[in-house]
């Protein structure tokens, strides 16, 4: 991390913090050189949080002749320690991590909540539970397949523990596992209060829909008791202009919380959510540790997923519960050791893609950093499932532009046939999406949306003549839009996607229809929408929690800091059937060879919290 000189600063928030730190340090008796050093460090920490880090390391990125030594920082009076944080704006821990005080406090609170949650539930894997697990997961067993059923093991672990993390890519069986887990919980306690949540409205709707689809094998009485809807995390907590309704002092009235797409939870939201869960309740986090981390600071899910090891006692319990011979269960080695033993399961077996699937093979090669093999897979692509344009131009070439237009062709045909059929149009639009690595630039989301808006207006010209948009408005019938700001009064949240429709009789103007989990739509006047944009293309970050039949991944013309292994993996795994990638071999390889690394101390805070609770 490169140190920032006073004259080089260009970040107003970081500039303001640096100036304030310098004034405080001088007022507390620091000499000017130390005060400037503290100011520079504060500026670096503030900039780092904007890049997704929770802290910075003192040992990284500072000139050898000017090390901001820990004891000097403490002498400034504006830097505290974990043992004595006080009200100081910066905190430095024993390993040389420097935090903004708020982020250190969040990390410590989350660690304490997790250590409290990561306790076994006595007596939960008795004979009745073992019978249910055997019955519910019997469909997973195929003749001649003697592999350990990871889904059954994960459900058994979630019954045994109050806190469980299940990490796996799309198609690895996370939702099937949750359905059977919910059946076990409801069979044991028919009155159990279970909340389903996800960070975005789209992910929440997809979770509820997936649970309904995978519940057909359950007895009718259990099927009817399953949660019928999922909410966004913000909606669950009750977002208000001044904060959340639910928090540690006013917890949610639930007995279990299931959170899907948990890799999207940043440090602050994860802390606020888990603190709002009552102490007795189970917590199950679902996600994919190889996907993009949250936009804001932290990589909470990846850190919590790092250690799938099991204690001898837990392994023996799970083997008994799942009918496995002693020693049969052998968890993989951890990426990083964690004190959260007996809490994590990794799903590696994919049920969506066949063993010879090009998409599945490419996804595995990307997430494991095998760039040469990934390029070979792309070069061998036949086009039905996987397509690659090895282009490096600043603007998409003719073949890519043709794909941009044709990808949405079936949707535009549907709009021309019946522009009022909101459900059919929403389903049709969800079949294809353009995913951009960046927001700006000639291959960015904004430019692609502008170009496709022009094309759509031309393709739908007769419809626009019958239903002209208001003067100066970007709205038009058939335009897909994405909400960019939460609007609780309209029950609209950041990431929600709707379709603009002509008005029905009695409606004042163009309407935007947002699909609901129950198959209906919410109709909102276009003029009342909060901040929004066209949704023909979206950034890969915004696509998390969504799946499409086909995606076109548009990579930048040159290497970029935003282009990472996790971004490309996330983009590829949004597709169910077809992936097209536009980007040069150098850019694809650079992405695969650039894993995301975020500075954090959550594992250290967990160790401290574990010591405190011992």
GROMACS .gro file of N, CA and C in nm, residues 292 366 437 541 560-570 588 590-597:
model
   72
  292UNK      N    1  -1.709  -1.276  -0.551
  292UNK     CA    2  -1.672  -1.142  -0.509
  292UNK      C    3  -1.712  -1.117  -0.365
  366UNK      N    4  -1.097  -2.120  -1.325
  366UNK     CA    5  -1.084  -1.980  -1.283
  366UNK      C    6  -1.067  -1.973  -1.132
  437UNK      N    7  -1.740  -0.571  -1.633
  437UNK     CA    8  -1.647  -0.566  -1.520
  437UNK      C    9  -1.642  -0.428  -1.459
  541UNK      N   10  -2.063  -0.705  -0.999
  541UNK     CA   11  -2.097  -0.690  -0.858
  541UNK      C   12  -2.248  -0.693  -0.837
  560UNK      N   13  -0.693  -0.417  -1.535
  560UNK     CA   14  -0.752  -0.316  -1.448
  560UNK      C   15  -0.752  -0.370  -1.306
  561UNK      N   16  -0.737  -0.284  -1.204
  561UNK     CA   17  -0.741  -0.330  -1.065
  561UNK      C   18  -0.873  -0.397  -1.029
  562UNK      N   19  -0.982  -0.361  -1.097
  562UNK     CA   20  -1.112  -0.420  -1.063
  562UNK      C   21  -1.125  -0.561  -1.118
  563UNK      N   22  -1.037  -0.598  -1.210
  563UNK     CA   23  -1.047  -0.727  -1.277
  563UNK      C   24  -0.973  -0.832  -1.196
  564UNK      N   25  -1.047  -0.916  -1.126
  564UNK     CA   26  -0.988  -1.015  -1.037
  564UNK      C   27  -1.041  -1.154  -1.067
  565UNK      N   28  -0.977  -1.252  -1.007
  565UNK     CA   29  -1.021  -1.391  -1.021
  565UNK      C   30  -1.165  -1.405  -0.974
  566UNK      N   31  -1.198  -1.344  -0.860
  566UNK     CA   32  -1.332  -1.357  -0.805
  566UNK      C   33  -1.437  -1.292  -0.894
  567UNK      N   34  -1.401  -1.181  -0.960
  567UNK     CA   35  -1.496  -1.116  -1.049
  567UNK      C   36  -1.527  -1.206  -1.169
  568UNK      N   37  -1.424  -1.263  -1.231
  568UNK     CA   38  -1.448  -1.348  -1.348
  568UNK      C   39  -1.524  -1.475  -1.308
  569UNK      N   40  -1.489  -1.534  -1.196
  569UNK     CA   41  -1.560  -1.654  -1.149
  569UNK      C   42  -1.706  -1.622  -1.122
  570UNK      N   43  -1.733  -1.510  -1.058
  570UNK     CA   44  -1.871  -1.471  -1.029
  570UNK      C   45  -1.949  -1.452  -1.159
  588UNK      N   46  -0.793  -1.191  -1.979
  588UNK     CA   47  -0.851  -1.307  -1.909
  588UNK      C   48  -0.748  -1.368  -1.815
  590UNK      N   49  -0.485  -1.227  -1.684
  590UNK     CA   50  -0.454  -1.134  -1.574
  590UNK      C   51  -0.559  -1.141  -1.465
  591UNK      N   52  -0.685  -1.154  -1.506
  591UNK     CA   53  -0.791  -1.165  -1.406
  591UNK      C   54  -0.775  -1.292  -1.322
  592UNK      N   55  -0.752  -1.404  -1.388
  592UNK     CA   56  -0.740  -1.531  -1.316
  592UNK      C   57  -0.619  -1.530  -1.225
  593UNK      N   58  -0.514  -1.460  -1.262
  593UNK     CA   59  -0.391  -1.458  -1.183
  593UNK      C   60  -0.392  -1.349  -1.076
  594UNK      N   61  -0.508  -1.286  -1.053
  594UNK     CA   62  -0.515  -1.176  -0.956
  594UNK      C   63  -0.624  -1.203  -0.852
  595UNK      N   64  -0.597  -1.291  -0.756
  595UNK     CA   65  -0.697  -1.314  -0.650
  595UNK      C   66  -0.711  -1.191  -0.562
  596UNK      N   67  -0.830  -1.171  -0.510
  596UNK     CA   68  -0.857  -1.058  -0.421
  596UNK      C   69  -0.794  -1.084  -0.285
  597UNK      N   70  -0.726  -0.984  -0.232
  597UNK     CA   71  -0.671  -0.993  -0.097
  597UNK      C   72  -0.715  -0.870  -0.019
   0.00000   0.00000   0.00000
